[in-house]
Structure formats: C-alpha cells, structure tokens
PDB file of C-alpha atoms in Angstrom:
ATOM      1  CA  MET K 162      56.666  -5.714  17.548  1.00  0.00           C
ATOM      2  CA  THR K 163      54.326  -8.473  18.627  1.00  0.00           C
ATOM      3  CA  ILE K 164      53.087  -8.809  22.219  1.00  0.00           C
ATOM      4  CA  GLN K 165      55.032 -12.063  22.588  1.00  0.00           C
ATOM      5  CA  LYS K 166      58.219 -10.354  21.435  1.00  0.00           C
ATOM      6  CA  ARG K 167      57.687  -7.472  23.861  1.00  0.00           C
ATOM      7  CA  VAL K 168      57.185  -9.918  26.739  1.00  0.00           C
ATOM      8  CA  GLU K 169      60.379 -11.749  25.819  1.00  0.00           C
ATOM      9  CA  THR K 170      62.287  -8.462  25.616  1.00  0.00           C
ATOM     10  CA  LEU K 171      61.014  -7.336  29.039  1.00  0.00           C
ATOM     11  CA  GLU K 172      61.871 -10.711  30.576  1.00  0.00           C
ATOM     12  CA  SER K 173      65.377 -10.509  29.139  1.00  0.00           C
ATOM     13  CA  LYS K 174      65.897  -7.006  30.568  1.00  0.00           C
ATOM     14  CA  LEU K 175      64.570  -8.137  33.957  1.00  0.00           C
ATOM     15  CA  LYS K 176      66.989 -11.072  34.048  1.00  0.00           C
ATOM     16  CA  GLN K 177      69.883  -8.746  33.252  1.00  0.00           C
ATOM     17  CA  LYS K 178      68.935  -6.415  36.094  1.00  0.00           C
ATOM     18  CA  THR K 179      68.514  -9.206  38.637  1.00  0.00           C
ATOM     19  CA  ARG K 180      71.511 -11.267  37.525  1.00  0.00           C
ATOM     20  CA  LEU K 181      73.828 -11.837  40.480  1.00  0.00           C
ATOM     21  CA  PRO K 182      77.580 -11.362  40.195  1.00  0.00           C
ATOM     22  CA  LYS K 183      79.595 -14.517  39.773  1.00  0.00           C
ATOM     23  CA  ILE K 184      82.075 -15.805  42.313  1.00  0.00           C
ATOM     24  CA  PRO K 185      85.348 -14.120  41.266  1.00  0.00           C
ATOM     25  CA  SER K 186      88.230 -16.422  40.392  1.00  0.00           C
ATOM     26  CA  ASP K 187      90.666 -13.944  41.937  1.00  0.00           C
ATOM     27  CA  PHE K 188      91.194 -14.825  45.608  1.00  0.00           C
ATOM     28  CA  ALA K 189      91.724 -11.231  46.778  1.00  0.00           C
ATOM     29  CA  LYS K 190      88.507 -10.069  45.077  1.00  0.00           C
ATOM     30  CA  PHE K 191      86.668 -13.033  46.600  1.00  0.00           C
ATOM     31  CA  ASN K 192      87.695 -11.881  50.070  1.00  0.00           C
ATOM     32  CA  ASN K 193      86.320  -8.411  49.417  1.00  0.00           C
ATOM     33  CA  LEU K 194      83.052 -10.089  48.433  1.00  0.00           C
ATOM     34  CA  ILE K 195      82.698 -12.282  51.539  1.00  0.00           C
ATOM     35  CA  GLY K 196      84.010  -9.606  53.889  1.00  0.00           C
ATOM     36  CA  LEU K 197      87.555  -9.045  55.081  1.00  0.00           C
ATOM     37  CA  PRO K 198      88.868 -10.695  58.252  1.00  0.00           C
ATOM     38  CA  LYS K 199      88.244  -8.838  61.496  1.00  0.00           C
ATOM     39  CA  SER K 200      90.732  -8.151  64.236  1.00  0.00           C
ATOM     40  CA  LYS K 201      90.274 -10.239  67.379  1.00  0.00           C
ATOM     41  CA  ILE K 202      91.091  -7.132  69.421  1.00  0.00           C
ATOM     42  CA  ALA K 203      88.503  -4.404  70.125  1.00  0.00           C
ATOM     43  CA  PRO K 204      87.147  -2.488  68.247  1.00  0.00           C
ATOM     44  CA  PHE K 205      87.344  -5.544  65.903  1.00  0.00           C
ATOM     45  CA  ASP K 206      88.099  -3.543  62.773  1.00  0.00           C
ATOM     46  CA  GLU K 207      88.340  -5.165  59.356  1.00  0.00           C
ATOM     47  CA  MET K 208      91.862  -6.078  58.313  1.00  0.00           C
ATOM     48  CA  PRO K 209      93.265  -6.354  54.794  1.00  0.00           C
ATOM     49  CA  ILE K 210      94.595  -9.574  53.333  1.00  0.00           C
ATOM     50  CA  PHE K 211      98.302  -9.126  53.989  1.00  0.00           C
ATOM     51  CA  ASP K 212     101.098  -9.894  51.538  1.00  0.00           C
ATOM     52  CA  TYR K 213     102.409 -12.819  53.596  1.00  0.00           C
ATOM     53  CA  GLU K 214      98.907 -14.370  53.538  1.00  0.00           C
ATOM     54  CA  LEU K 215      98.631 -14.012  49.774  1.00  0.00           C
ATOM     55  CA  GLU K 216     102.092 -15.538  49.414  1.00  0.00           C
ATOM     56  CA  MET K 217     100.987 -18.435  51.632  1.00  0.00           C
ATOM     57  CA  ILE K 218      97.954 -19.031  49.406  1.00  0.00           C
ATOM     58  CA  SER K 219     100.110 -18.821  46.279  1.00  0.00           C
ATOM     59  CA  ASN K 220     102.487 -21.423  47.726  1.00  0.00           C
ATOM     60  CA  ILE K 221      99.593 -23.746  48.586  1.00  0.00           C
ATOM     61  CA  GLN K 222      98.164 -23.453  45.095  1.00  0.00           C
ATOM     62  CA  SER K 223     101.569 -24.008  43.483  1.00  0.00           C
ATOM     63  CA  ASN K 224     102.558 -27.044  45.567  1.00  0.00           C
ATOM     64  CA  LYS K 225     100.405 -30.132  46.001  1.00  0.00           C
ATOM     65  CA  TYR K 226     102.327 -31.018  49.177  1.00  0.00           C
ATOM     66  CA  TYR K 227     102.490 -28.003  51.501  1.00  0.00           C
ATOM     67  CA  ALA K 228     103.521 -27.721  55.170  1.00  0.00           C
ATOM     68  CA  LEU K 229     103.486 -24.589  57.314  1.00  0.00           C
ATOM     69  CA  ASN K 230     105.219 -24.134  60.665  1.00  0.00           C
ATOM     70  CA  LYS K 231     103.596 -21.023  62.041  1.00  0.00           C
ATOM     71  CA  ALA K 232     103.314 -18.767  65.046  1.00  0.00           C
ATOM     72  CA  ARG K 233     100.002 -18.562  66.824  1.00  0.00           C
ATOM     73  CA  GLY K 234      97.698 -15.698  65.904  1.00  0.00           C
ATOM     74  CA  ILE K 235      98.990 -14.852  62.415  1.00  0.00           C
ATOM     75  CA  GLY K 236      95.665 -15.667  60.707  1.00  0.00           C
ATOM     76  CA  ALA K 237      96.818 -18.785  58.852  1.00  0.00           C
ATOM     77  CA  THR K 238      93.785 -20.907  59.716  1.00  0.00           C
ATOM     78  CA  GLU K 239      91.411 -18.118  58.717  1.00  0.00           C
ATOM     79  CA  ILE K 240      93.026 -17.558  55.338  1.00  0.00           C
ATOM     80  CA  ILE K 241      93.139 -21.293  54.549  1.00  0.00           C
ATOM     81  CA  LEU K 242      89.461 -21.700  55.449  1.00  0.00           C
ATOM     82  CA  ARG K 243      88.721 -18.839  53.061  1.00  0.00           C
ATOM     83  CA  LEU K 244      90.707 -20.636  50.369  1.00  0.00           C
ATOM     84  CA  ILE K 245      88.702 -23.826  50.944  1.00  0.00           C
ATOM     85  CA  LEU K 246      85.439 -21.891  50.596  1.00  0.00           C
ATOM     86  CA  HIS K 247      86.697 -20.187  47.445  1.00  0.00           C
ATOM     87  CA  LYS K 248      87.749 -23.454  45.814  1.00  0.00           C
ATOM     88  CA  ALA K 249      84.507 -25.174  46.873  1.00  0.00           C
ATOM     89  CA  ALA K 250      82.361 -22.369  45.434  1.00  0.00           C
ATOM     90  CA  LEU K 251      84.231 -22.431  42.105  1.00  0.00           C
ATOM     91  CA  ASN K 252      84.464 -26.202  41.786  1.00  0.00           C
ATOM     92  CA  LYS K 253      82.686 -27.700  38.753  1.00  0.00           C
ATOM     93  CA  MET K 254      83.262 -31.383  39.578  1.00  0.00           C
ATOM     94  CA  HIS K 255      80.283 -33.194  41.049  1.00  0.00           C
ATOM     95  CA  ARG K 256      80.725 -34.455  44.638  1.00  0.00           C
ATOM     96  CA  ARG K 257      84.210 -33.013  45.035  1.00  0.00           C
ATOM     97  CA  LYS K 258      85.268 -33.129  48.699  1.00  0.00           C
ATOM     98  CA  PHE K 259      87.331 -30.954  51.007  1.00  0.00           C
ATOM     99  CA  LEU K 260      88.417 -32.607  54.269  1.00  0.00           C
ATOM    100  CA  ILE K 261      89.254 -30.679  57.447  1.00  0.00           C
ATOM    101  CA  VAL K 262      91.194 -32.711  60.013  1.00  0.00           C
ATOM    102  CA  ALA K 263      91.933 -30.905  63.278  1.00  0.00           C
ATOM    103  CA  GLY K 264      92.514 -33.493  65.991  1.00  0.00           C
ATOM    104  CA  THR K 265      91.426 -36.860  67.306  1.00  0.00           C
ATOM    105  CA  SER K 266      87.867 -35.593  67.768  1.00  0.00           C
ATOM    106  CA  SER K 267      85.858 -33.623  65.232  1.00  0.00           C
ATOM    107  CA  GLU K 268      85.124 -30.660  67.528  1.00  0.00           C
ATOM    108  CA  LEU K 269      87.790 -28.246  66.302  1.00  0.00           C
ATOM    109  CA  ALA K 270      87.082 -29.214  62.697  1.00  0.00           C
ATOM    110  CA  ARG K 271      83.388 -28.504  63.344  1.00  0.00           C
ATOM    111  CA  ASP K 272      84.353 -25.084  64.693  1.00  0.00           C
ATOM    112  CA  HIS K 273      86.182 -24.503  61.411  1.00  0.00           C
ATOM    113  CA  LEU K 274      83.002 -25.480  59.554  1.00  0.00           C
ATOM    114  CA  LYS K 275      81.058 -22.885  61.552  1.00  0.00           C
ATOM    115  CA  ARG K 276      83.555 -20.247  60.520  1.00  0.00           C
ATOM    116  CA  ILE K 277      83.126 -21.221  56.869  1.00  0.00           C
ATOM    117  CA  ALA K 278      79.333 -21.140  57.276  1.00  0.00           C
ATOM    118  CA  ASP K 279      79.580 -17.584  58.623  1.00  0.00           C
ATOM    119  CA  LEU K 280      81.683 -16.595  55.605  1.00  0.00           C
ATOM    120  CA  CYS K 281      78.930 -17.891  53.306  1.00  0.00           C
ATOM    121  CA  THR K 282      76.484 -15.222  54.537  1.00  0.00           C
ATOM    122  CA  ASN K 283      77.516 -12.496  52.100  1.00  0.00           C
ATOM    123  CA  ILE K 284      77.466 -14.813  49.082  1.00  0.00           C
ATOM    124  CA  SER K 285      74.398 -16.865  50.007  1.00  0.00           C
ATOM    125  CA  PRO K 286      72.397 -15.639  46.966  1.00  0.00           C
ATOM    126  CA  MET K 287      75.227 -16.820  44.686  1.00  0.00           C
ATOM    127  CA  ILE K 288      75.655 -20.348  46.021  1.00  0.00           C
ATOM    128  CA  ASN K 289      73.500 -23.293  47.012  1.00  0.00           C
ATOM    129  CA  THR K 290      74.319 -24.430  50.529  1.00  0.00           C
ATOM    130  CA  THR K 291      73.271 -27.135  52.947  1.00  0.00           C
ATOM    131  CA  ILE K 292      74.806 -26.809  56.396  1.00  0.00           C
ATOM    132  CA  SER K 293      74.931 -29.571  58.996  1.00  0.00           C
ATOM    133  CA  ARG K 294      77.047 -30.349  62.038  1.00  0.00           C
ATOM    134  CA  ASP K 295      79.710 -32.301  60.168  1.00  0.00           C
ATOM    135  CA  TYR K 296      79.611 -30.934  56.625  1.00  0.00           C
ATOM    136  CA  ILE K 297      78.661 -28.047  54.373  1.00  0.00           C
ATOM    137  CA  ARG K 298      77.453 -28.625  50.812  1.00  0.00           C
ATOM    138  CA  ILE K 299      78.337 -25.732  48.519  1.00  0.00           C
ATOM    139  CA  ASN K 300      77.137 -26.112  44.944  1.00  0.00           C
ATOM    140  CA  LYS K 301      78.831 -29.338  43.746  1.00  0.00           C
ATOM    141  CA  SER K 302      81.281 -29.481  46.656  1.00  0.00           C
ATOM    142  CA  LYS K 303      81.183 -30.905  50.160  1.00  0.00           C
ATOM    143  CA  ILE K 304      83.377 -29.630  53.009  1.00  0.00           C
ATOM    144  CA  ILE K 305      83.627 -32.276  55.726  1.00  0.00           C
ATOM    145  CA  ALA K 306      84.909 -32.197  59.321  1.00  0.00           C
ATOM    146  CA  ILE K 307      86.561 -35.480  60.293  1.00  0.00           C
ATOM    147  CA  PRO K 308      88.786 -36.732  63.127  1.00  0.00           C
ATOM    148  CA  ALA K 309      92.440 -37.698  62.667  1.00  0.00           C
ATOM    149  CA  ASN K 310      91.429 -41.288  62.091  1.00  0.00           C
ATOM    150  CA  PRO K 311      93.174 -43.209  59.287  1.00  0.00           C
ATOM    151  CA  GLY K 312      90.082 -45.263  58.454  1.00  0.00           C
ATOM    152  CA  ALA K 313      87.857 -42.196  58.193  1.00  0.00           C
ATOM    153  CA  ILE K 314      90.336 -40.318  56.016  1.00  0.00           C
ATOM    154  CA  ARG K 315      91.046 -43.272  53.755  1.00  0.00           C
ATOM    155  CA  GLY K 316      87.367 -43.915  53.075  1.00  0.00           C
ATOM    156  CA  TYR K 317      86.687 -40.765  51.051  1.00  0.00           C
ATOM    157  CA  GLU K 318      86.856 -40.510  47.258  1.00  0.00           C
ATOM    158  CA  ASN K 319      87.168 -37.537  44.901  1.00  0.00           C
ATOM    159  CA  VAL K 320      89.035 -35.292  47.358  1.00  0.00           C
ATOM    160  CA  GLU K 321      90.199 -31.843  46.275  1.00  0.00           C
ATOM    161  CA  MET K 322      92.001 -30.751  49.454  1.00  0.00           C
ATOM    162  CA  ILE K 323      92.893 -32.055  52.895  1.00  0.00           C
ATOM    163  CA  PHE K 324      93.609 -29.407  55.528  1.00  0.00           C
ATOM    164  CA  ALA K 325      95.334 -30.920  58.579  1.00  0.00           C
ATOM    165  CA  ASP K 326      95.344 -28.202  61.224  1.00  0.00           C
ATOM    166  CA  GLU K 327      97.524 -28.127  64.362  1.00  0.00           C
ATOM    167  CA  ALA K 328      98.980 -31.440  63.239  1.00  0.00           C
ATOM    168  CA  ALA K 329     101.805 -31.338  65.804  1.00  0.00           C
ATOM    169  CA  HIS K 330      99.292 -31.239  68.666  1.00  0.00           C
ATOM    170  CA  TRP K 331      97.121 -34.265  67.948  1.00  0.00           C
ATOM    171  CA  ASN K 332      96.935 -36.497  70.999  1.00  0.00           C
ATOM    172  CA  LEU K 333      98.286 -39.607  69.304  1.00  0.00           C
ATOM    173  CA  GLN K 334     101.129 -41.824  70.410  1.00  0.00           C
ATOM    174  CA  ASP K 335     101.905 -42.558  66.753  1.00  0.00           C
ATOM    175  CA  ASP K 336     100.470 -40.199  64.138  1.00  0.00           C
ATOM    176  CA  ASP K 337     102.297 -41.658  61.117  1.00  0.00           C
ATOM    177  CA  PRO K 338      99.260 -43.807  60.106  1.00  0.00           C
ATOM    178  CA  VAL K 339      97.195 -40.608  59.774  1.00  0.00           C
ATOM    179  CA  LEU K 340      99.635 -39.081  57.288  1.00  0.00           C
ATOM    180  CA  GLU K 341      99.823 -42.445  55.512  1.00  0.00           C
ATOM    181  CA  ALA K 342      96.041 -42.231  55.043  1.00  0.00           C
ATOM    182  CA  ILE K 343      96.167 -38.581  53.915  1.00  0.00           C
ATOM    183  CA  GLU K 344      98.918 -38.720  51.298  1.00  0.00           C
ATOM    184  CA  PRO K 345      97.441 -41.289  48.867  1.00  0.00           C
ATOM    185  CA  HIS K 346      94.673 -38.788  48.065  1.00  0.00           C
ATOM    186  CA  ARG K 347      97.359 -36.769  46.294  1.00  0.00           C
ATOM    187  CA  THR K 348      97.686 -39.367  43.535  1.00  0.00           C
ATOM    188  CA  LYS K 349      94.136 -40.729  43.833  1.00  0.00           C
ATOM    189  CA  SER K 350      92.337 -37.497  43.037  1.00  0.00           C
ATOM    190  CA  ASP K 351      95.081 -34.868  42.563  1.00  0.00           C
ATOM    191  CA  ALA K 352      94.325 -33.449  46.012  1.00  0.00           C
ATOM    192  CA  ASN K 353      96.174 -30.619  47.701  1.00  0.00           C
ATOM    193  CA  ILE K 354      97.697 -31.770  51.002  1.00  0.00           C
ATOM    194  CA  VAL K 355      97.985 -28.849  53.447  1.00  0.00           C
ATOM    195  CA  ILE K 356      99.669 -29.603  56.798  1.00  0.00           C
ATOM    196  CA  VAL K 357      99.726 -26.708  59.275  1.00  0.00           C
ATOM    197  CA  SER K 358     100.721 -26.370  62.908  1.00  0.00           C
ATOM    198  CA  THR K 359     102.342 -24.330  65.601  1.00  0.00           C
ATOM    199  CA  PRO K 360     105.498 -26.125  66.776  1.00  0.00           C
ATOM    200  CA  ASN K 361     105.319 -28.740  69.528  1.00  0.00           C
ATOM    201  CA  GLY K 362     108.766 -30.230  69.980  1.00  0.00           C
ATOM    202  CA  ILE K 363     110.550 -32.836  67.901  1.00  0.00           C
ATOM    203  CA  ARG K 364     107.836 -35.454  67.595  1.00  0.00           C
ATOM    204  CA  GLY K 365     105.374 -36.816  65.073  1.00  0.00           C
ATOM    205  CA  PHE K 366     105.149 -36.570  61.303  1.00  0.00           C
ATOM    206  CA  PHE K 367     104.996 -32.766  61.369  1.00  0.00           C
ATOM    207  CA  ALA K 368     108.488 -32.500  62.841  1.00  0.00           C
ATOM    208  CA  LYS K 369     109.753 -35.200  60.468  1.00  0.00           C
ATOM    209  CA  ILE K 370     108.589 -33.187  57.457  1.00  0.00           C
ATOM    210  CA  PHE K 371     110.597 -30.148  58.553  1.00  0.00           C
ATOM    211  CA  GLN K 372     113.653 -32.148  59.633  1.00  0.00           C
ATOM    212  CA  ASN K 373     113.888 -34.060  56.359  1.00  0.00           C
ATOM    213  CA  PRO K 374     116.094 -32.154  53.856  1.00  0.00           C
ATOM    214  CA  ASP K 375     114.673 -34.284  51.028  1.00  0.00           C
ATOM    215  CA  THR K 376     111.018 -33.868  51.958  1.00  0.00           C
ATOM    216  CA  LYS K 377     108.526 -33.782  49.099  1.00  0.00           C
ATOM    217  CA  TYR K 378     106.680 -30.996  50.902  1.00  0.00           C
ATOM    218  CA  PHE K 379     107.075 -27.326  50.170  1.00  0.00           C
ATOM    219  CA  THR K 380     107.850 -26.116  53.683  1.00  0.00           C
ATOM    220  CA  GLU K 381     107.211 -22.628  54.938  1.00  0.00           C
ATOM    221  CA  VAL K 382     107.944 -21.030  58.313  1.00  0.00           C
ATOM    222  CA  ILE K 383     106.140 -17.870  59.418  1.00  0.00           C
ATOM    223  CA  PRO K 384     107.242 -16.660  62.872  1.00  0.00           C
ATOM    224  CA  TRP K 385     105.258 -14.057  64.761  1.00  0.00           C
ATOM    225  CA  HIS K 386     107.742 -11.227  64.210  1.00  0.00           C
ATOM    226  CA  VAL K 387     107.451 -11.601  60.399  1.00  0.00           C
ATOM    227  CA  ALA K 388     103.687 -11.242  60.487  1.00  0.00           C
ATOM    228  CA  LYS K 389     103.864  -8.465  63.080  1.00  0.00           C
ATOM    229  CA  GLU K 390     106.287  -6.417  60.958  1.00  0.00           C
ATOM    230  CA  LEU K 391     104.143  -6.821  57.839  1.00  0.00           C
ATOM    231  CA  ILE K 392     100.913  -6.013  59.675  1.00  0.00           C
ATOM    232  CA  SER K 393     102.380  -2.885  61.245  1.00  0.00           C
ATOM    233  CA  GLU K 394     103.657  -1.459  57.954  1.00  0.00           C
TER     234      GLU K 394
END
C-alpha cells in the first residue's frame, strides 16, 4: 500500500469516528436528543413527551389548518416550539421561514425564540445557527418573531409554518385582518397554520373558528383535567 493510500485510509477512518449523528426524522427521538422538557415545579425533573402531546403534533402535521383551545400549563407551547425547531433543522429548502406571532408586540414571540435557542444547545454541533433578538437562522431555515400586524405577516415569502400563540388574548379591537394576512400563506407556500390559545370569551377570530361548524380548521380542545389524568398515569 502506498503512503498516499495509507493517508487516505486513515483520513477516512478519522471521519467515520468523528462523524456526528444526524438530526432524527422521528419527533420523539429528536426530543431525546435535545433534552426532554422539565417540570416547572421543584425539583424540576425531566418529563416524558406525553401521548396527548404526540397526538397534538400528529394532528398539526396531518392538517394544514389547525386550531387548539387549551388549558393553561399543559405544555402546548413548549411542544410546538420543539416541533418548529425540528422542522427547521430538517428543512432542505433555502430561506424557508417559520413565523411566531404572539401578540401586538414582539416580546412574547422573542421569549419563544429564546426558548428555541436554549433547545439548540444539545444539537449545536449538528446545526449551523445564527441567533439574534428577532430571529434564529438554523441551517437553511429562519425562525422569526413578529407582532400580530397584518402588514408584517403579509410581507414574508416562502413560509413553512405560522404559529399564532394566545390568539384569543391579543389586544386588538378587530383581529380579523391578522388572520386574513396569515391564511394566504397556506396556498402561497403550503404553510402550516397553527392557531393556539387559552379561551377568552366569545370574541375574535379564535372564537369564530371554534363556533363555526363548517370551519376549515382541524379543531382540538385539551382541558386541564385531560392532561392531568394522562400525566398522572
């Protein structure tokens, strides 16, 4: 064997040893990789991904229009942020965007970005990231925090998912124009539209979605006692 061939063989073996695992396509395995959610109650133990959370994710992935009426504290926001990170890390389309809308200001959406940035820690060798106040670049994807402003939402192209969080609590006299700016992304770029909130009376587009028997949205309701029973099993 020539010296050149030996060098090439050693380099090949070294690459195999140092090769990092790929981001798993399975969502449950991905969560084991980034670290399981932690309880918000001392001693802050790790918690499994519960069946109702996996069913929620399955329903989101199976329905381009998805709306969730949820109880507070069931972990819905956390699991959806993990889904956004998973999809962003796996995405192969250049400049694909994920929009997080969480109120009339960008502050809550920025807090969601911080949570995603923290989740990136355990997979940082496997992904290329750039983190700023209003967005996170992950490989070919960009996760962006934006206010519930129709002009801001309408201006983006190549959107993979829009996550509208606590949509029933936005401080808007008329929030219909926001939904009217969100929904065209469904046909424009085959985006997933995910509308989530705790209830807040019979007002706004969130209530209209759940009151309409012919809604195009897949609607799901997860009350606290459902999650509590599943968690305690």
